[in-house]
Every structure is written in C-alpha cells, then in structure tokens.
Amino acid sequence: MVSIDLAAPVVQSYLFYSSVLALKVFLMSALTGKARYQRNVFPNQEDTLITKGKVKFDDPEIERLRRAHLNDLENIPAFWVLGALYLTTGPSASLATTLFRVFTFGRITYTIVYAIKPLPQPTRFIAFAIPLLINTYMGLTVFLTYLGAY
Ligand SMILES: N[C@@H](CCC(=O)N[C@@H](CS)C(=O)NCC(=O)O)C(=O)O
C-alpha cells in the first residue's frame, strides 16, 4: 500500500503544474472571447444582438483558437488523471517533477506556436508530441505497476 504525503515536494509540484495547466485552458476561452469581440463574429444569433455582429463558423483566427483549445482538452485532462495515478507508483521525485515541468512547458509552447504566434511545422508537432510521450510514459508506468493486481 503506497501512502501519498500531500506535503511532499513532488506532490506539490504536481498540484502546482496542474493549476498552471487549468489556468492555461481557461486562457483559451478568454482569447477566443476576445477574438470574437474584435472580429464581431459569434456562434449564436442571440450573441450578435448587442454588437450587431455576424454568426460565422469559418473565421480562420477563431477556428485556430478553437482547435488549440480542443487539443488542450484532448491532452491536459489525461495529464491530471495520469499524473495523479503516476504519483501512486512511487516514482523518483526528480524524474516526476521534470515530467510535470516539461509537460506544462510543452503545452504552453503548443498554445503559443498554434494560436498566438503560428510557426511552421514541425514546431507544433514537437510541442504536441513531447507532452503526449510524457502522458504515454506515465500511463504505461501506472498500467504496468498495477497489472499484477488482477
Ligand atoms: N485531434 C487531433 C489529433 C492529432 C493531433 O493532436 N495532432 C497535433 C500535432 S500535428 C495537432 O496539433 N493537431 C491539430 C489540432 O488538433 O488542431 C487532430 O485532429 O489533429
């Protein structure tokens, strides 16, 4: 039975980076909302009444922000779950902290190179693939640790 000390630096590191990532996901909503008002483009008729805007679903800048937001939702919730489960496997504190740090840095970089200052590929692919590898590593570690429990 593994006991988790919430005061352990590695757990605090997980909690810290989890909160950074949650705030980063919320930032996507704020950036999308800002772009909608700047471009006067909205997804629903009722949103257009005050600003006399348009309902539009193919604005390139807004769709880019939405794709970046969706990609966060395809990857960051898995980090929250797998990171917490990974802590129960008794990982090395320095490795776990490095994984949490690099994952967060990768996802912030992903947002920048996809939605804020688009850069040519493979920049975005690399910023996507490194966090994905970290999630995969943590998922496999959890899977293999508890495989014997069956
Ligand atoms: N849902 C993703 C799955 C694959 C993926 O996440 N690819 C990365 C690296 S190229 C990406 O940035 N895809 C663009 C996106 O999700 O909008 C897609 O449709 O592309």
XYZ file of N, CA, C and O and ligand atoms in Angstrom:
620
model
N 0.863 -1.199 0.000
C 0.000 0.000 0.000
C 0.897 1.246 0.000
O 1.711 1.425 0.901
N 0.751 2.097 -1.042
C 1.559 3.315 -1.138
C 0.820 4.439 -0.429
O -0.374 4.642 -0.657
N 1.520 5.157 0.459
C 0.841 6.316 1.061
C 1.410 7.581 0.428
O 2.609 7.658 0.139
N 0.531 8.537 0.173
C 0.936 9.776 -0.501
C 0.958 10.894 0.535
O -0.047 11.145 1.208
N 2.115 11.550 0.634
C 2.262 12.671 1.552
C 1.982 13.956 0.768
O 2.767 14.335 -0.103
N 0.875 14.601 1.077
C 0.492 15.787 0.295
C 1.510 16.918 0.419
O 1.560 17.803 -0.425
N 2.324 16.858 1.474
C 3.339 17.909 1.657
C 4.633 17.581 0.913
O 5.543 18.416 0.872
N 4.730 16.390 0.323
C 5.967 16.023 -0.384
C 6.172 16.963 -1.576
O 5.200 17.279 -2.289
N 7.404 17.408 -1.812
C 7.646 18.349 -2.913
C 7.134 17.837 -4.264
O 6.633 18.627 -5.073
N 7.223 16.529 -4.516
C 6.780 16.022 -5.814
C 5.260 16.156 -5.966
O 4.751 16.454 -7.062
N 4.536 15.992 -4.873
C 3.073 16.149 -4.924
C 2.732 17.632 -5.104
O 1.863 17.998 -5.908
N 3.445 18.474 -4.381
C 3.227 19.920 -4.511
C 3.522 20.363 -5.951
O 2.843 21.224 -6.488
N 4.543 19.746 -6.544
C 4.891 20.072 -7.923
C 3.741 19.679 -8.857
O 3.334 20.453 -9.729
N 3.177 18.473 -8.654
C 2.029 18.032 -9.462
C 0.872 19.016 -9.310
O 0.242 19.415 -10.298
N 0.583 19.423 -8.055
C -0.548 20.328 -7.810
C -0.288 21.685 -8.466
O -1.179 22.272 -9.095
N 0.947 22.162 -8.351
C 1.284 23.459 -8.939
C 1.098 23.417 -10.466
O 0.397 24.263 -11.045
N 1.721 22.426 -11.120
C 1.645 22.385 -12.589
C 0.227 22.084 -13.061
O -0.196 22.560 -14.120
N -0.535 21.320 -12.282
C -1.944 21.079 -12.644
C -2.716 22.385 -12.656
O -3.549 22.615 -13.540
N -2.441 23.244 -11.674
C -3.174 24.510 -11.631
C -2.738 25.423 -12.775
O -3.563 26.104 -13.385
N -1.447 25.412 -13.107
C -0.967 26.222 -14.242
C -1.700 25.780 -15.514
O -2.176 26.601 -16.312
N -1.821 24.457 -15.683
C -2.468 23.933 -16.893
C -3.960 24.281 -16.919
O -4.511 24.595 -17.982
N -4.621 24.236 -15.761
C -6.046 24.599 -15.722
C -6.217 26.063 -16.122
O -7.083 26.406 -16.938
N -5.344 26.929 -15.586
C -5.434 28.353 -15.928
C -5.139 28.555 -17.415
O -5.744 29.396 -18.080
N -4.218 27.744 -17.942
C -3.889 27.841 -19.369
C -5.082 27.455 -20.244
O -5.346 28.089 -21.262
N -5.833 26.421 -19.808
C -7.031 26.034 -20.578
C -8.057 27.180 -20.528
O -8.653 27.537 -21.551
N -8.230 27.791 -19.341
C -9.191 28.908 -19.239
C -8.755 30.068 -20.131
O -9.589 30.788 -20.682
N -7.439 30.254 -20.250
C -6.928 31.329 -21.094
C -7.437 31.183 -22.534
O -7.698 32.182 -23.211
N -7.603 29.929 -22.988
C -8.079 29.724 -24.362
C -9.487 30.289 -24.539
O -9.810 30.855 -25.588
N -10.327 30.130 -23.509
C -11.688 30.702 -23.585
C -11.597 32.215 -23.664
O -12.303 32.851 -24.454
N -10.714 32.798 -22.834
C -10.584 34.254 -22.814
C -10.075 34.766 -24.169
O -10.593 35.749 -24.709
N -9.073 34.060 -24.725
C -8.522 34.501 -26.018
C -9.572 34.372 -27.118
O -9.677 35.235 -28.002
N -10.367 33.296 -27.066
C -11.408 33.104 -28.089
C -12.477 34.191 -27.952
O -12.908 34.787 -28.951
N -12.882 34.471 -26.717
C -13.895 35.508 -26.493
C -13.405 36.868 -26.988
O -14.130 37.599 -27.658
N -12.141 37.157 -26.680
C -11.563 38.447 -27.106
C -11.562 38.536 -28.641
O -11.956 39.550 -29.213
N -11.126 37.446 -29.291
C -11.072 37.444 -30.764
C -12.485 37.593 -31.341
O -12.680 38.268 -32.355
N -13.469 36.986 -30.696
C -14.844 37.109 -31.197
C -15.297 38.568 -31.173
O -15.890 39.068 -32.143
N -15.020 39.272 -30.060
C -15.448 40.684 -29.981
C -14.661 41.546 -30.950
O -15.220 42.439 -31.593
N -13.358 41.250 -31.089
C -12.546 42.050 -32.024
C -13.034 41.876 -33.455
O -13.058 42.798 -34.233
N -13.439 40.636 -33.807
C -13.817 40.339 -35.186
C -15.327 40.393 -35.397
O -15.806 40.215 -36.510
N -16.049 40.603 -34.285
C -17.518 40.698 -34.312
C -18.157 39.459 -34.945
O -19.060 39.563 -35.783
N -17.640 38.330 -34.548
C -18.084 37.043 -35.099
C -18.480 36.145 -33.934
O -17.699 35.974 -33.001
N -19.703 35.602 -33.994
C -20.222 34.841 -32.854
C -20.837 33.518 -33.313
O -21.175 33.353 -34.485
N -21.005 32.592 -32.358
C -21.547 31.294 -32.762
C -23.074 31.197 -32.686
O -23.638 30.217 -33.158
N -23.738 32.172 -32.073
C -25.197 32.089 -31.906
C -25.851 33.431 -32.255
O -25.277 34.492 -31.972
N -27.062 33.339 -32.801
C -27.792 34.551 -33.183
C -27.943 35.509 -32.002
O -27.744 36.721 -32.134
N -28.271 34.971 -30.841
C -28.524 35.853 -29.683
C -27.265 36.605 -29.243
O -27.363 37.640 -28.586
N -26.062 36.064 -29.614
C -24.816 36.745 -29.230
C -24.594 38.018 -30.047
O -23.781 38.856 -29.680
N -25.282 38.129 -31.185
C -24.988 39.225 -32.125
C -25.863 40.453 -31.876
O -25.648 41.499 -32.487
N -26.847 40.333 -30.971
C -27.841 41.402 -30.853
C -27.229 42.724 -30.394
O -27.520 43.775 -30.956
N -26.348 42.680 -29.403
C -25.798 43.924 -28.852
C -24.759 44.530 -29.782
O -24.759 45.725 -30.060
N -23.847 43.681 -30.297
C -22.733 44.230 -31.095
C -23.056 44.308 -32.586
O -22.228 44.762 -33.363
N -24.238 43.818 -32.971
C -24.627 43.763 -34.401
C -23.594 42.955 -35.204
O -23.195 43.323 -36.308
N -23.132 41.868 -34.582
C -22.123 41.037 -35.237
C -22.756 39.998 -36.157
O -23.963 40.016 -36.419
N -21.894 39.095 -36.639
C -22.336 38.049 -37.575
C -22.200 36.685 -36.920
O -21.269 36.452 -36.153
N -23.082 35.761 -37.310
C -22.890 34.365 -36.941
C -22.003 33.763 -38.023
O -22.309 33.859 -39.212
N -20.869 33.193 -37.590
C -19.908 32.672 -38.576
C -19.142 31.511 -37.946
O -18.751 31.594 -36.777
N -18.938 30.462 -38.717
C -18.246 29.281 -38.174
C -16.933 28.991 -38.896
O -16.344 27.946 -38.687
N -16.515 29.918 -39.783
C -15.283 29.621 -40.524
C -14.282 30.771 -40.469
O -13.472 30.922 -41.387
N -14.358 31.548 -39.382
C -13.345 32.600 -39.236
C -12.005 31.926 -38.912
O -11.893 31.191 -37.928
N -10.970 32.165 -39.747
C -9.722 31.391 -39.576
C -9.070 31.577 -38.206
O -8.594 30.614 -37.606
N -9.065 32.812 -37.686
C -8.382 33.047 -36.406
C -9.139 32.379 -35.255
O -8.545 31.759 -34.367
N -10.469 32.516 -35.289
C -11.265 31.924 -34.205
C -11.209 30.393 -34.273
O -11.065 29.722 -33.241
N -11.276 29.857 -35.475
C -11.213 28.388 -35.604
C -9.847 27.864 -35.132
O -9.757 26.792 -34.543
N -8.806 28.624 -35.375
C -7.468 28.218 -34.904
C -7.446 28.168 -33.373
O -6.934 27.228 -32.768
N -7.994 29.218 -32.747
C -8.055 29.239 -31.281
C -8.887 28.067 -30.762
O -8.533 27.421 -29.765
N -9.996 27.781 -31.448
C -10.864 26.680 -31.013
C -10.155 25.331 -31.150
O -10.283 24.451 -30.307
N -9.372 25.182 -32.225
C -8.637 23.912 -32.396
C -7.570 23.761 -31.305
O -7.361 22.662 -30.778
N -6.894 24.870 -30.995
C -5.865 24.811 -29.936
C -6.515 24.466 -28.591
O -5.970 23.683 -27.803
N -7.698 25.048 -28.355
C -8.438 24.773 -27.114
C -8.849 23.297 -27.066
O -8.669 22.606 -26.047
N -9.385 22.812 -28.187
C -9.810 21.403 -28.240
C -8.623 20.467 -28.015
O -8.723 19.458 -27.297
N -7.481 20.828 -28.614
C -6.305 19.975 -28.445
C -5.868 19.936 -26.977
O -5.443 18.888 -26.474
N -5.985 21.077 -26.289
C -5.722 21.083 -24.834
C -6.625 20.069 -24.141
O -6.184 19.307 -23.274
N -7.903 20.083 -24.538
C -8.877 19.203 -23.864
C -8.642 17.729 -24.214
O -9.074 16.847 -23.484
N -7.947 17.490 -25.330
C -7.609 16.101 -25.692
C -6.381 15.606 -24.918
O -6.099 14.415 -24.911
N -5.627 16.524 -24.323
C -4.351 16.122 -23.700
C -4.214 16.467 -22.213
O -3.617 15.699 -21.459
N -4.731 17.619 -21.791
C -4.476 18.067 -20.414
C -5.289 17.292 -19.365
O -4.721 16.908 -18.332
N -6.568 17.005 -19.602
C -7.276 16.187 -18.587
C -6.600 14.835 -18.358
O -6.553 14.340 -17.219
N -6.033 14.253 -19.411
C -5.317 12.977 -19.244
C -4.100 13.173 -18.332
O -3.775 12.304 -17.518
N -3.445 14.331 -18.444
C -2.307 14.617 -17.557
C -2.762 14.656 -16.099
O -2.094 14.114 -15.214
N -3.898 15.338 -15.837
C -4.370 15.438 -14.444
C -4.604 14.043 -13.865
O -4.230 13.777 -12.727
N -5.223 13.177 -14.658
C -5.527 11.829 -14.151
C -4.244 11.005 -14.050
O -3.923 10.447 -12.989
N -3.495 10.948 -15.161
C -2.311 10.077 -15.179
C -1.221 10.571 -14.232
O -0.536 9.758 -13.592
N -1.069 11.906 -14.113
C -0.064 12.441 -13.191
C -0.368 12.028 -11.760
O 0.531 11.610 -11.012
N -1.636 12.122 -11.376
C -2.026 11.739 -10.000
C -1.820 10.238 -9.794
O -1.289 9.811 -8.754
N -2.208 9.438 -10.784
C -2.030 7.984 -10.654
C -0.544 7.630 -10.620
O -0.114 6.741 -9.874
N 0.238 8.337 -11.437
C 1.681 8.090 -11.509
C 2.339 8.316 -10.137
O 3.239 7.566 -9.738
N 1.856 9.321 -9.404
C 2.420 9.578 -8.067
C 2.248 8.380 -7.134
O 3.044 8.182 -6.221
N 1.218 7.580 -7.373
C 0.976 6.412 -6.504
C 1.928 5.258 -6.818
O 1.926 4.251 -6.109
N 2.710 5.375 -7.912
C 3.605 4.274 -8.283
C 4.981 4.425 -7.633
O 5.893 3.641 -7.923
N 5.142 5.468 -6.807
C 6.427 5.682 -6.132
C 7.534 6.090 -7.077
O 8.642 5.532 -7.017
N 7.307 7.078 -7.958
C 8.352 7.464 -8.917
C 9.476 8.246 -8.236
O 9.291 8.755 -7.128
N 10.616 8.329 -8.937
C 11.691 9.204 -8.442
C 11.153 10.636 -8.465
O 10.527 11.069 -9.451
N 11.396 11.365 -7.370
C 10.831 12.715 -7.263
C 11.396 13.631 -8.344
O 10.670 14.438 -8.925
N 12.696 13.474 -8.632
C 13.271 14.399 -9.619
C 12.748 14.082 -11.020
O 12.447 14.996 -11.794
N 12.567 12.782 -11.338
C 12.018 12.443 -12.658
C 10.576 12.953 -12.759
O 10.201 13.589 -13.764
N 9.769 12.682 -11.746
C 8.355 13.088 -11.801
C 8.234 14.602 -11.944
O 7.474 15.099 -12.786
N 9.029 15.335 -11.174
C 8.958 16.798 -11.249
C 9.371 17.277 -12.638
O 8.750 18.181 -13.205
N 10.405 16.649 -13.188
C 10.844 17.034 -14.540
C 9.739 16.746 -15.557
O 9.467 17.572 -16.438
N 9.076 15.598 -15.430
C 7.994 15.269 -16.372
C 6.861 16.296 -16.280
O 6.356 16.757 -17.307
N 6.479 16.666 -15.053
C 5.378 17.636 -14.889
C 5.770 18.989 -15.496
O 4.976 19.641 -16.174
N 7.027 19.368 -15.238
C 7.527 20.656 -15.727
C 7.571 20.679 -17.264
O 7.108 21.613 -17.898
N 8.145 19.624 -17.845
C 8.309 19.588 -19.307
C 6.939 19.504 -19.981
O 6.698 20.144 -21.015
N 6.020 18.721 -19.385
C 4.669 18.627 -19.952
C 4.052 20.026 -20.020
O 3.519 20.436 -21.059
N 4.124 20.752 -18.900
C 3.494 22.080 -18.829
C 4.164 23.037 -19.810
O 3.479 23.763 -20.554
N 5.484 23.013 -19.842
C 6.207 23.879 -20.771
C 5.809 23.532 -22.216
O 5.587 24.415 -23.045
N 5.686 22.247 -22.509
C 5.308 21.801 -23.865
C 3.925 22.297 -24.249
O 3.719 22.806 -25.358
N 2.974 22.203 -23.321
C 1.607 22.628 -23.661
C 1.518 24.147 -23.798
O 0.748 24.654 -24.626
N 2.299 24.887 -23.012
C 2.294 26.351 -23.167
C 2.917 26.705 -24.524
O 2.414 27.542 -25.266
N 4.009 26.009 -24.849
C 4.651 26.244 -26.154
C 3.673 25.924 -27.280
O 3.570 26.662 -28.271
N 2.920 24.817 -27.116
C 1.931 24.417 -28.127
C 0.947 25.565 -28.375
O 0.663 25.922 -29.520
N 0.443 26.157 -27.297
C -0.528 27.254 -27.428
C 0.087 28.429 -28.172
O -0.539 29.019 -29.054
N 1.334 28.738 -27.813
C 1.982 29.890 -28.457
C 2.148 29.636 -29.952
O 1.767 30.455 -30.779
N 2.703 28.454 -30.300
C 3.043 28.241 -31.712
C 1.831 27.872 -32.567
O 1.909 27.910 -33.800
N 0.705 27.523 -31.912
C -0.512 27.222 -32.683
C -1.426 28.440 -32.742
O -1.891 28.816 -33.829
N -1.670 29.070 -31.586
C -2.757 30.042 -31.524
C -2.307 31.482 -31.366
O -3.069 32.390 -31.660
N -1.102 31.703 -30.861
C -0.713 33.093 -30.575
C 0.237 33.628 -31.646
O 0.012 34.679 -32.229
N 1.293 32.846 -31.916
C 2.247 33.277 -32.956
C 2.529 32.032 -33.811
O 3.521 31.326 -33.584
N 1.620 31.717 -34.760
C 1.772 30.465 -35.510
C 3.144 30.341 -36.173
O 3.633 31.280 -36.797
N 3.749 29.161 -35.990
C 5.060 28.884 -36.578
C 4.939 27.682 -37.509
O 4.036 26.847 -37.343
N 5.857 27.576 -38.483
C 5.787 26.444 -39.410
C 5.995 25.115 -38.682
O 6.690 25.056 -37.664
N 5.395 24.065 -39.258
C 5.663 22.714 -38.744
C 7.123 22.361 -39.036
O 7.702 22.913 -39.948
N 7.810 21.494 -38.246
C 7.198 20.636 -37.236
C 7.177 21.233 -35.825
O 7.109 20.494 -34.859
N 7.218 22.568 -35.703
C 7.271 23.169 -34.367
C 6.095 22.699 -33.502
O 6.272 22.241 -32.371
N 4.877 22.834 -34.078
C 3.693 22.455 -33.286
C 3.688 20.965 -33.010
O 3.327 20.523 -31.918
N 4.109 20.184 -34.004
C 4.120 18.731 -33.795
C 5.032 18.368 -32.611
O 4.678 17.534 -31.772
N 6.207 19.011 -32.543
C 7.146 18.707 -31.441
C 6.536 19.131 -30.099
O 6.572 18.377 -29.120
N 5.913 20.321 -30.090
C 5.299 20.810 -28.839
C 4.127 19.930 -28.416
O 3.768 19.867 -27.242
N 3.523 19.246 -29.392
C 2.421 18.316 -29.097
C 2.965 16.950 -28.663
O 2.465 16.319 -27.720
N 4.018 16.488 -29.378
C 4.481 15.105 -29.196
C 5.186 14.899 -27.846
O 5.019 13.830 -27.231
N 5.940 15.891 -27.379
C 6.679 15.696 -26.112
C 5.700 15.495 -24.944
O 5.811 14.504 -24.201
N 4.702 16.380 -24.755
C 3.720 16.102 -23.696
C 2.968 14.782 -23.907
O 2.688 14.056 -22.939
N 2.693 14.436 -25.179
C 1.989 13.166 -25.423
C 2.847 11.982 -24.970
O 2.352 11.022 -24.360
N 4.163 12.063 -25.256
C 5.063 10.980 -24.819
C 5.094 10.886 -23.291
O 5.131 9.790 -22.724
N 5.054 12.044 -22.633
C 5.072 12.047 -21.162
C 3.788 11.413 -20.624
O 3.832 10.563 -19.717
N 2.650 11.779 -21.200
C 1.384 11.155 -20.766
C 1.434 9.639 -21.011
O 0.981 8.842 -20.185
N 1.986 9.255 -22.169
C 2.053 7.830 -22.502
C 2.961 7.105 -21.507
O 2.620 6.017 -21.020
N 4.109 7.715 -21.199
C 5.037 7.107 -20.242
C 4.363 6.932 -18.873
O 4.435 5.856 -18.259
N 3.686 7.982 -18.408
C 3.038 7.879 -17.092
C 1.917 6.844 -17.128
O 1.761 6.047 -16.188
N 1.167 6.813 -18.231
C 0.073 5.840 -18.356
C 0.599 4.412 -18.345
O 0.043 3.532 -17.663
N 1.688 4.174 -19.086
C 2.262 2.815 -19.135
C 2.831 2.423 -17.776
O 2.707 1.265 -17.350
N 3.465 3.392 -17.094
C 4.021 3.092 -15.765
C 2.901 2.674 -14.808
O 3.028 1.678 -14.074
N 1.805 3.400 -14.837
C 0.664 3.057 -13.961
C 0.114 1.690 -14.356
O -0.113 0.817 -13.501
N -0.049 1.491 -15.660
C -0.610 0.226 -16.156
C 0.250 -0.959 -15.704
O -0.252 -1.946 -15.158
N 1.570 -0.829 -15.915
C 2.457 -1.954 -15.584
C 2.577 -2.146 -14.071
O 2.708 -3.276 -13.597
N 2.505 -1.047 -13.319
C 2.592 -1.161 -11.854
C 1.415 -1.958 -11.299
O 1.579 -2.781 -10.396
N 0.239 -1.718 -11.860
C -0.965 -2.341 -11.276
C -1.431 -3.572 -12.041
O -2.441 -4.170 -11.672
N -0.657 -3.951 -13.081
C -1.037 -5.120 -13.897
C -1.176 -6.363 -13.021
O -2.095 -7.159 -13.169
N -0.240 -6.490 -12.076
C -0.247 -7.671 -11.219
C -1.426 -7.717 -10.260
O -1.672 -8.736 -9.619
N -2.165 -6.613 -10.154
C -3.284 -6.565 -9.208
C -4.460 -7.407 -9.673
O -5.399 -7.636 -8.919
N -4.401 -7.876 -10.942
C -5.513 -8.678 -11.461
C -5.293 -10.159 -11.237
O -4.202 -10.635 -11.267
N -7.359 15.814 -32.837
C -6.022 15.954 -33.397
C -5.278 14.623 -33.202
C -3.804 14.638 -33.674
C -3.058 15.812 -33.040
O -3.355 16.252 -31.904
N -2.084 16.354 -33.804
C -1.386 17.542 -33.338
C 0.051 17.553 -33.881
S 0.195 17.853 -35.587
C -2.111 18.812 -33.702
O -1.613 19.887 -33.376
N -3.269 18.722 -34.394
C -4.029 19.880 -34.761
C -5.251 20.060 -33.964
O -5.523 19.294 -33.013
O -5.974 21.028 -34.255
C -6.151 16.345 -34.870
O -7.253 16.280 -35.422
O -5.149 16.762 -35.471
